[in-house]
Amino acid sequence: MGKNEIAIKIGGEAGFGIKAAGLILGKAIFKSGAGVFGYSEYPSLIRGGHNTYQMNVAAGAVASATMGVDILVALDKKTVDLDKDYVTDGGILIYDGDLAGINLKHAEAIDVPLVELSEKAGGIIARNMAALGAAMYLIGLGLNKILDEVAVAFRDKGQETMAMNKTAVELGYNYLKNKKTKPRFNINEWNLENKKSERDEIMTANEAAATGMIWAGCKFYAAYPMTPATSIMHVLAEKQREANLVVHQTEDEISAIGAAIGAATAGVRAATGTSGGGFSLMTEYLGLAAITETPLVVIEAQRTGPATGLPTWTEQSDLKFIINASHGEFPRIVIAPGDASEAMEMIQRAFGLAEVWQLPVIFILDKYLSESDFTVSDRERKKQEIKRVGFVSDKELASLRNYKRYKITNSGASERSVPGQKHGLAVFNSDDHDECGFSSDESVNRKKMMDKRFAKVKLIASELPEPIMYGPKEAELTIIGWGSVKGVVLDAMQEIKKSSSPISEMGYLRKEQTGQPKAENQENRDNKEVSFLHLSYIWPFPKKRVQAILNKAKNILLIENNKTGQLGELVRQETGVEIKNKFLKYDGRPFFREEIVGKINELMGQ
Amino acid sequence: MEKMGAEKFNTDFLPTWCPGCGNYGIWQALKQAFLELSLEPHQLFLVYDIGCFGNGANFIKTYVFHSLHGRTLPVALGAKIGNKDLTVIALAGDGGAYGEGVQHLLHTARYNIDITFLVANNQRFSLTAGQASPTTKEGTITKTTPFGEIKKPINPLVLSLEAGASFVARGFSGEPEHLKQIIKEAIIHKGFAHVDILQPCVSFNKENTYEWYRNVIYKLEEHRYAPHNQERALDKAREFELQGKLPIGVLYKGARETYEDKIPQLEGESLAKRGLKGIGVLA
């Protein structure tokens, strides 16, 4: 972690308002001009257990969590026991002396009577807010900044609740102030001017994707609740009236994808979303979307498997399943954004691609992306133009004698009619079919139809955006990864280089490059050259680009949040390149920055 | 019974059902109902299941979606929300409707979306050559139940009534004229309409023949039955188990706000129409 970065972690039982408190603090800090990345951990229960919310706060952009924390706010004894060893040297532990006695050698423990202060404010439920006040004091930010965020967070909860929470924040803040405790990590001393726009926001990839879906003109979202995909449905359900879309909560995931296919067939941009378990149920219908050539977006927010796995933890273990899901062979597009900004941008493209190519597009997220808070800059928040394409107009239909829904074309896509159009009758058929859609098991026709559907692949492959290469063209070490490892790998690369550049500047430099392939060669050379090939558009596989880069690479490191190195297997399958160095993590936790830095240093002979 | 005009719903393909199959009667009744309701082929969206009855997807000239086994209702629901101007009908056999996809029946009935569900019930899986289905009578010997079926059959009309279907009826493929009337009423009804259609399978069900049915069925409307009371409808739905008689006709018809009418986003033009503005589609 750089000098201009701190990590703050709040821990306590489920029901203590850990995430709520963390988000309030995060937003207050964010509005002060610092970059914030928020990461939460929690078990699958509503009360008890051990919940934490950690925010990494930096002068510049930050997109990953560290293992070490500078300020640990413990709302219960369990947090002290479990997390105290992760407090950095010179760090601080805020705890309630009435709940836990503590003696730390490497860090300072500050006793704040959180229970007593919250009771004074009106109830123990506000102990998280008292802790927030204390934390805010320690990082040198003014009381008003956090009170503003408290006001926003509790605006619908009534005057009494609002007053109690505000008072608790003040009591926590003033407790340390009155004791003349010195603020330890004064972020006001960081150079924060002009680093960001006031319209930058922090949001999860799920929230970003939901916004992107609305922008893309998605008018129907059918889903069944499943962590970590559910918050997409929450956001869309909340906004459905203003956005004029329909959110349909179904009896199961099978019904969800079926309904989305029905709406898409009717001519509506439609999507469904779930996690691995629900996606497993959806697979038969996925094939139906493929054979009926129905444009469909399916969001798969991964969590650990198999079966229920660790239901609230992260993993990148569904890649090969997604690429191969459902019986039979058919083309599909698979997109895995690396952060919230990419989720917002790429989901819009997903709808466009589904419509142009009339096939299922699977959009991969994971718990880490779905529930971590990322910075999405004003610049990155862009609504793309909606182009409805691939339809046959009423006029054309009237002049055609014999419209064929599945007409054989060079591109593989045929102009589609929608039910209700007068001369566009068609059978959307799960049986393989002739050009009009009527069932046909005739051998020549079967081959033609398979070839028609697969004709799309070549063109798609040539049109999809290529994977982005970060860092120098020639490097000692080339990292390859996909999806959610993006932020942590880039932050680790910055950390390794930071001796020559302050993290703030480098951080924003990196941010500007996000989403633009010209990132190569923009960074200064130094003696620890690491490059990073990040894949978001994974299927059809970007064979040429990956092959060209890996063939030239001196040393390759595969980084994946799974057990078997699934991208590595795909790389070998598609390019013949076998990657020997693999850094794989499959304990349900994401990669923390120190782990990546350590691995790079190990491979670079440090 | 085919009257002038119904042939416009014929495709170039002739049905491949066995001679004497109950599907013919349902097919005729369906086309006749469309004709008498002045429905045009392009206004209709028919979602077919997999099975003998599902093969009907190729024999009727409307917009047709031939879905997966057991999975007609989700597609039908999505299409209706997508374009509420369409007349949406899901068509399945007893295997798909009451076995593989029975959850969709219960929930779609609960939602009360304005679609019609026609189930051809011949008490067998016939396209796979005659295994016991969820409606097969206990003790029936089939290829998968060589010692007699040991499971109790489902009563589909009780299920959908309990789940909240606002229109529940039973028809008989051997009475196509009567069936046509039921189908017309079902289509006109605003809300989820479930029609269980008793249908002989001449190849794999030697017990429930046309003759057998004629001996047990009677028409509700000939007995001054008023289909507006759910409790009475449940009694009628159970009459065969209790008294050995099979009433056909409309068992229940209730007024209940539809799913789509409760969604303000669906007021005005259909979602499809709005989304396709400016490109000459559904203009």
Coordinates of N, CA and C in Angstrom, one line a residue, chain B residues 52-211:
Chain B
C52 N -46.7 -35.6 -29.0 CA -47.6 -35.8 -30.2 C -48.4 -34.5 -30.4
F53 N -49.0 -34.0 -29.4 CA -49.8 -32.8 -29.5 C -48.9 -31.6 -29.9
G54 N -47.7 -31.6 -29.3 CA -46.7 -30.6 -29.6 C -46.3 -30.5 -31.1
N55 N -46.3 -31.7 -31.7 CA -46.0 -31.7 -33.1 C -47.0 -30.9 -34.0
G56 N -48.1 -30.5 -33.3 CA -49.1 -29.7 -34.0 C -48.5 -28.3 -34.4
A57 N -47.3 -28.0 -33.8 CA -46.6 -26.7 -34.1 C -46.4 -26.6 -35.7
N58 N -46.3 -27.7 -36.3 CA -46.1 -27.6 -37.8 C -47.4 -27.6 -38.6
F59 N -48.5 -27.8 -37.9 CA -49.7 -27.9 -38.7 C -50.7 -26.8 -38.6
I60 N -50.3 -25.7 -38.0 CA -51.2 -24.6 -37.8 C -50.5 -23.3 -38.2
K61 N -51.2 -22.5 -39.1 CA -50.6 -21.3 -39.6 C -50.9 -20.1 -38.8
T62 N -50.0 -19.9 -37.8 CA -50.0 -18.7 -37.0 C -48.6 -18.4 -36.7
Y63 N -48.3 -17.4 -35.8 CA -46.9 -17.4 -35.3 C -46.9 -18.5 -34.3
V64 N -45.9 -19.4 -34.4 CA -45.8 -20.5 -33.6 C -44.4 -20.6 -32.9
F65 N -44.4 -20.9 -31.6 CA -43.2 -21.1 -30.9 C -43.2 -22.6 -30.4
H66 N -42.3 -23.4 -30.9 CA -42.3 -24.8 -30.5 C -41.2 -24.9 -29.4
S67 N -41.7 -25.0 -28.2 CA -40.8 -24.9 -27.0 C -40.2 -26.2 -26.6
L68 N -39.7 -26.2 -25.4 CA -39.1 -27.4 -24.8 C -40.2 -28.2 -24.1
H69 N -39.9 -29.4 -23.7 CA -40.9 -30.3 -23.0 C -41.1 -29.7 -21.6
G70 N -42.4 -29.4 -21.4 CA -42.8 -28.8 -20.0 C -42.7 -27.3 -20.0
R71 N -42.2 -26.7 -21.0 CA -41.8 -25.3 -20.9 C -42.5 -24.3 -21.8
T72 N -43.8 -24.5 -21.9 CA -44.6 -23.6 -22.8 C -45.0 -22.3 -22.1
L73 N -45.4 -22.4 -20.8 CA -46.0 -21.3 -20.1 C -45.0 -20.1 -19.9
P74 N -43.8 -20.4 -19.5 CA -42.9 -19.2 -19.4 C -42.7 -18.4 -20.7
V75 N -42.5 -19.1 -21.8 CA -42.4 -18.4 -23.1 C -43.7 -17.6 -23.4
A76 N -44.8 -18.3 -23.2 CA -46.1 -17.6 -23.4 C -46.2 -16.4 -22.6
L77 N -45.9 -16.5 -21.3 CA -46.0 -15.3 -20.4 C -45.1 -14.2 -20.9
G78 N -43.8 -14.5 -21.2 CA -42.9 -13.5 -21.7 C -43.4 -12.8 -23.0
A79 N -43.9 -13.6 -23.9 CA -44.4 -13.0 -25.1 C -45.6 -12.1 -24.9
K80 N -46.5 -12.5 -23.9 CA -47.7 -11.7 -23.6 C -47.2 -10.3 -23.0
I81 N -46.3 -10.4 -22.1 CA -45.8 -9.1 -21.5 C -45.1 -8.3 -22.6
G82 N -44.4 -9.0 -23.5 CA -43.7 -8.3 -24.6 C -44.6 -7.6 -25.5
N83 N -45.7 -8.3 -25.9 CA -46.6 -7.8 -26.8 C -48.1 -8.2 -26.4
K84 N -48.7 -7.3 -25.6 CA -50.0 -7.7 -25.0 C -51.1 -7.7 -26.1
D85 N -50.8 -7.2 -27.3 CA -51.8 -7.2 -28.3 C -52.0 -8.6 -28.9
L86 N -51.0 -9.5 -28.7 CA -51.1 -10.9 -29.2 C -52.1 -11.7 -28.4
T87 N -52.8 -12.6 -29.1 CA -53.6 -13.6 -28.5 C -52.6 -14.8 -28.2
V88 N -52.3 -15.1 -27.0 CA -51.3 -16.1 -26.7 C -51.9 -17.3 -26.1
I89 N -51.5 -18.4 -26.7 CA -52.1 -19.7 -26.3 C -50.9 -20.7 -26.2
A90 N -50.9 -21.4 -25.0 CA -49.9 -22.5 -24.8 C -50.6 -23.8 -25.0
L91 N -49.9 -24.7 -25.6 CA -50.6 -26.0 -25.9 C -49.6 -27.1 -25.5
A92 N -50.1 -28.0 -24.6 CA -49.2 -29.1 -24.1 C -50.0 -30.4 -23.9
G93 N -49.3 -31.4 -23.7 CA -49.9 -32.7 -23.3 C -49.8 -32.9 -21.8
D94 N -50.4 -34.0 -21.3 CA -50.4 -34.2 -19.9 C -49.0 -34.4 -19.3
G95 N -48.1 -34.9 -20.1 CA -46.7 -35.1 -19.6 C -46.1 -33.8 -19.3
G96 N -46.1 -32.9 -20.3 CA -45.5 -31.6 -20.2 C -46.2 -30.7 -19.2
A97 N -47.5 -30.7 -19.3 CA -48.3 -29.7 -18.5 C -48.3 -30.1 -17.0
Y98 N -48.4 -31.4 -16.7 CA -48.7 -31.9 -15.3 C -47.5 -32.6 -14.7
G99 N -46.5 -32.9 -15.6 CA -45.3 -33.6 -15.1 C -44.1 -32.6 -15.1
E100 N -43.4 -32.6 -16.2 CA -42.2 -31.8 -16.4 C -42.3 -30.3 -16.0
G101 N -43.5 -29.8 -16.3 CA -43.5 -28.3 -16.1 C -44.7 -27.9 -15.2
V102 N -45.0 -28.8 -14.3 CA -46.2 -28.5 -13.4 C -46.1 -27.3 -12.6
Q103 N -44.9 -26.9 -12.2 CA -44.7 -25.7 -11.4 C -45.1 -24.5 -12.2
H104 N -44.9 -24.5 -13.5 CA -45.3 -23.3 -14.3 C -46.8 -23.2 -14.4
L105 N -47.5 -24.3 -14.4 CA -49.0 -24.2 -14.4 C -49.5 -23.6 -13.1
L106 N -49.0 -24.0 -11.9 CA -49.4 -23.5 -10.7 C -49.1 -22.0 -10.6
H107 N -47.9 -21.6 -11.0 CA -47.6 -20.2 -10.8 C -48.2 -19.3 -11.9
T108 N -48.3 -19.8 -13.1 CA -48.9 -18.9 -14.1 C -50.4 -18.7 -13.8
A109 N -51.0 -19.8 -13.2 CA -52.4 -19.6 -12.7 C -52.5 -18.6 -11.6
R110 N -51.5 -18.6 -10.8 CA -51.4 -17.6 -9.7 C -51.2 -16.2 -10.2
Y111 N -50.4 -16.0 -11.2 CA -50.2 -14.7 -11.8 C -51.4 -14.2 -12.5
N112 N -52.2 -15.1 -13.0 CA -53.4 -14.7 -13.8 C -53.1 -13.8 -15.0
I113 N -52.1 -14.2 -15.7 CA -51.8 -13.5 -16.9 C -52.8 -13.9 -18.0
D114 N -53.1 -13.1 -18.9 CA -54.1 -13.3 -19.9 C -53.6 -14.2 -21.0
I115 N -53.4 -15.5 -20.7 CA -53.1 -16.5 -21.8 C -54.0 -17.7 -21.6
T116 N -54.1 -18.5 -22.6 CA -54.9 -19.7 -22.6 C -54.0 -20.9 -22.6
F117 N -54.3 -21.9 -21.8 CA -53.5 -23.1 -21.7 C -54.4 -24.3 -22.1
L118 N -54.1 -24.9 -23.2 CA -54.9 -26.0 -23.7 C -54.0 -27.3 -23.5
V119 N -54.5 -28.2 -22.7 CA -53.8 -29.4 -22.4 C -54.5 -30.6 -23.0
A120 N -53.9 -31.3 -23.9 CA -54.4 -32.5 -24.4 C -54.0 -33.7 -23.5
N121 N -55.0 -34.2 -22.8 CA -54.7 -35.1 -21.7 C -55.2 -36.5 -22.1
N122 N -54.2 -37.4 -22.5 CA -54.6 -38.7 -22.9 C -54.0 -39.8 -21.9
Q123 N -53.6 -39.3 -20.8 CA -53.1 -40.1 -19.7 C -51.9 -41.0 -20.1
R124 N -51.2 -40.6 -21.1 CA -50.0 -41.4 -21.5 C -48.9 -40.4 -22.1
F125 N -47.7 -40.9 -22.0 CA -46.6 -40.3 -22.8 C -46.7 -41.1 -24.1
S126 N -47.2 -40.5 -25.2 CA -47.5 -41.2 -26.4 C -46.4 -41.2 -27.4
L127 N -45.7 -40.0 -27.5 CA -44.7 -39.9 -28.5 C -43.5 -40.8 -28.1
T128 N -43.3 -41.1 -26.9 CA -42.3 -42.0 -26.5 C -42.8 -43.4 -26.4
A129 N -44.0 -43.6 -26.9 CA -44.6 -44.9 -27.1 C -45.3 -45.5 -25.9
G130 N -45.9 -44.7 -25.1 CA -47.0 -45.2 -24.2 C -46.6 -45.5 -22.8
Q131 N -45.8 -44.6 -22.2 CA -45.5 -44.8 -20.7 C -46.6 -44.1 -19.9
A132 N -46.6 -44.5 -18.6 CA -47.6 -43.9 -17.7 C -47.2 -42.4 -17.5
S133 N -48.3 -41.5 -17.4 CA -48.1 -40.1 -17.2 C -48.6 -39.7 -15.9
P134 N -48.5 -38.4 -15.5 CA -49.0 -38.0 -14.2 C -50.5 -38.1 -14.1
T135 N -51.3 -38.4 -15.2 CA -52.7 -38.5 -15.0 C -53.2 -40.0 -15.2
T136 N -52.2 -40.9 -15.4 CA -52.6 -42.3 -15.5 C -53.2 -42.8 -14.3
K137 N -54.3 -43.6 -14.5 CA -55.0 -44.2 -13.4 C -54.1 -45.2 -12.6
E138 N -54.3 -45.3 -11.3 CA -53.6 -46.3 -10.6 C -53.9 -47.7 -11.1
G139 N -52.9 -48.5 -11.1 CA -53.1 -49.9 -11.6 C -52.9 -50.1 -13.0
T140 N -52.8 -49.0 -13.8 CA -52.6 -49.2 -15.3 C -51.3 -49.8 -15.6
I141 N -51.4 -50.8 -16.5 CA -50.1 -51.4 -17.0 C -49.7 -50.7 -18.3
T142 N -48.4 -50.2 -18.2 CA -47.8 -49.6 -19.4 C -46.4 -50.2 -19.4
K143 N -45.6 -49.7 -20.4 CA -44.2 -50.3 -20.5 C -43.3 -49.9 -19.3
T144 N -43.6 -48.8 -18.7 CA -42.8 -48.5 -17.5 C -43.5 -48.9 -16.2
T145 N -44.7 -49.4 -16.3 CA -45.4 -49.9 -15.1 C -46.0 -51.3 -15.4
P146 N -45.0 -52.2 -15.7 CA -45.5 -53.6 -16.1 C -46.3 -54.3 -15.0
F147 N -46.2 -53.8 -13.7 CA -47.0 -54.4 -12.7 C -48.1 -53.5 -12.2
G148 N -48.4 -52.6 -13.0 CA -49.5 -51.6 -12.7 C -48.9 -50.4 -12.1
E149 N -49.4 -49.2 -12.5 CA -49.0 -47.9 -11.9 C -49.3 -47.9 -10.4
I150 N -48.4 -47.5 -9.6 CA -48.6 -47.5 -8.1 C -48.8 -46.0 -7.6
K151 N -48.6 -45.0 -8.5 CA -48.8 -43.7 -8.0 C -50.2 -43.2 -8.3
K152 N -50.6 -42.3 -7.4 CA -51.9 -41.7 -7.5 C -51.9 -40.6 -8.6
P153 N -52.9 -40.5 -9.5 CA -52.8 -39.5 -10.5 C -53.1 -38.1 -10.0
I154 N -52.6 -37.1 -10.8 CA -52.9 -35.7 -10.4 C -54.3 -35.3 -10.9
N155 N -55.0 -34.5 -10.2 CA -56.2 -33.9 -10.7 C -55.9 -32.5 -11.1
P156 N -55.7 -32.3 -12.4 CA -55.1 -31.0 -12.9 C -56.0 -29.8 -12.7
L157 N -57.3 -30.0 -12.7 CA -58.2 -28.9 -12.6 C -58.3 -28.4 -11.1
V158 N -58.2 -29.4 -10.2 CA -58.1 -29.0 -8.8 C -56.9 -28.2 -8.5
L159 N -55.8 -28.6 -9.1 CA -54.5 -27.9 -9.0 C -54.7 -26.4 -9.4
S160 N -55.1 -26.2 -10.7 CA -55.2 -24.9 -11.2 C -56.2 -24.0 -10.5
L161 N -57.3 -24.7 -10.1 CA -58.3 -23.9 -9.3 C -57.8 -23.4 -8.0
E162 N -57.1 -24.3 -7.3 CA -56.5 -23.9 -6.0 C -55.4 -22.9 -6.2
A163 N -54.7 -22.9 -7.3 CA -53.6 -22.0 -7.6 C -54.1 -20.6 -8.0
G164 N -55.4 -20.5 -8.4 CA -55.9 -19.2 -8.7 C -56.2 -18.9 -10.1
A165 N -56.3 -20.0 -10.9 CA -56.7 -19.8 -12.3 C -58.1 -19.1 -12.3
S166 N -58.3 -18.2 -13.2 CA -59.6 -17.5 -13.2 C -60.6 -18.1 -14.2
F167 N -60.1 -19.1 -15.0 CA -61.0 -19.8 -15.9 C -60.5 -21.2 -16.0
V168 N -61.4 -22.1 -15.6 CA -61.0 -23.6 -15.7 C -62.1 -24.4 -16.4
A169 N -61.7 -25.2 -17.3 CA -62.7 -25.9 -18.1 C -62.2 -27.3 -18.5
R170 N -63.1 -28.2 -18.8 CA -62.7 -29.5 -19.3 C -63.5 -29.7 -20.6
G171 N -62.7 -30.2 -21.6 CA -63.3 -30.5 -22.9 C -63.0 -31.9 -23.3
F172 N -63.6 -32.3 -24.4 CA -63.4 -33.7 -24.9 C -63.2 -33.6 -26.4
S173 N -62.1 -34.2 -26.8 CA -61.7 -34.1 -28.2 C -62.8 -34.8 -29.1
G174 N -63.6 -35.7 -28.6 CA -64.6 -36.3 -29.3 C -65.9 -35.5 -29.5
E175 N -65.9 -34.3 -28.9 CA -67.0 -33.4 -29.0 C -66.4 -32.0 -29.5
P176 N -65.9 -32.0 -30.7 CA -65.2 -30.8 -31.2 C -66.0 -29.5 -31.2
E177 N -67.3 -29.7 -31.5 CA -68.2 -28.5 -31.5 C -68.2 -27.9 -30.1
H178 N -68.5 -28.7 -29.1 CA -68.5 -28.3 -27.7 C -67.1 -27.7 -27.3
L179 N -66.1 -28.4 -27.7 CA -64.7 -28.0 -27.3 C -64.4 -26.6 -27.9
K180 N -64.9 -26.5 -29.2 CA -64.6 -25.2 -29.8 C -65.2 -24.0 -29.0
Q181 N -66.5 -24.3 -28.5 CA -67.1 -23.2 -27.7 C -66.3 -22.9 -26.4
I182 N -65.8 -24.0 -25.8 CA -64.9 -23.8 -24.6 C -63.7 -23.0 -24.9
I183 N -63.0 -23.4 -26.1 CA -61.8 -22.7 -26.5 C -62.1 -21.2 -26.7
K184 N -63.2 -21.0 -27.4 CA -63.6 -19.6 -27.7 C -63.7 -18.8 -26.4
E185 N -64.5 -19.4 -25.4 CA -64.6 -18.7 -24.1 C -63.3 -18.5 -23.4
A186 N -62.5 -19.5 -23.5 CA -61.2 -19.4 -22.8 C -60.3 -18.3 -23.4
I187 N -60.4 -18.2 -24.7 CA -59.6 -17.1 -25.4 C -60.2 -15.7 -25.0
I188 N -61.5 -15.6 -25.0 CA -62.1 -14.3 -24.7 C -61.9 -13.9 -23.3
H189 N -61.8 -14.9 -22.4 CA -61.7 -14.7 -21.0 C -60.4 -13.8 -20.7
K190 N -60.6 -12.8 -19.9 CA -59.4 -12.0 -19.5 C -58.8 -12.6 -18.3
G191 N -57.6 -13.2 -18.4 CA -56.9 -13.9 -17.3 C -56.5 -15.3 -17.8
F192 N -55.9 -16.0 -16.8 CA -55.3 -17.3 -17.2 C -56.5 -18.3 -17.3
A193 N -56.5 -18.9 -18.5 CA -57.6 -19.9 -18.8 C -57.0 -21.3 -19.0
H194 N -57.4 -22.2 -18.2 CA -56.8 -23.6 -18.3 C -57.9 -24.5 -18.8
V195 N -57.7 -25.2 -19.9 CA -58.6 -26.1 -20.4 C -58.0 -27.5 -20.5
D196 N -58.5 -28.4 -19.7 CA -58.0 -29.8 -19.8 C -58.9 -30.5 -20.8
I197 N -58.2 -31.1 -21.8 CA -59.0 -31.7 -22.9 C -58.8 -33.2 -22.9
L198 N -59.8 -33.9 -22.6 CA -59.8 -35.4 -22.5 C -59.6 -35.9 -23.9
Q199 N -58.7 -36.8 -24.1 CA -58.4 -37.2 -25.4 C -58.0 -38.7 -25.5
P200 N -58.6 -39.5 -26.3 CA -58.2 -40.9 -26.4 C -56.9 -41.0 -27.1
C201 N -56.1 -42.0 -26.7 CA -54.9 -42.3 -27.4 C -55.1 -43.7 -28.0
V202 N -55.4 -43.7 -29.3 CA -55.8 -45.0 -29.9 C -54.7 -46.0 -30.0
S203 N -53.4 -45.5 -29.8 CA -52.3 -46.5 -29.9 C -51.9 -47.0 -28.5
F204 N -51.9 -46.2 -27.5 CA -51.4 -46.6 -26.3 C -52.3 -46.6 -25.0
N205 N -53.5 -46.2 -25.3 CA -54.5 -46.2 -24.1 C -55.7 -47.0 -24.6
K206 N -55.7 -48.2 -24.2 CA -56.8 -49.1 -24.7 C -58.0 -49.0 -23.8
E207 N -57.9 -48.3 -22.7 CA -59.0 -48.2 -21.7 C -59.9 -47.0 -21.9
N208 N -59.2 -45.8 -22.0 CA -60.0 -44.6 -22.1 C -60.3 -44.3 -23.6
T209 N -61.2 -45.1 -24.2 CA -61.5 -45.0 -25.6 C -62.7 -44.0 -25.8
Y210 N -63.0 -43.7 -27.0 CA -64.1 -42.8 -27.3 C -65.3 -43.3 -26.6
E211 N -65.5 -44.6 -26.7 CA -66.7 -45.2 -26.1 C -66.7 -45.0 -24.6

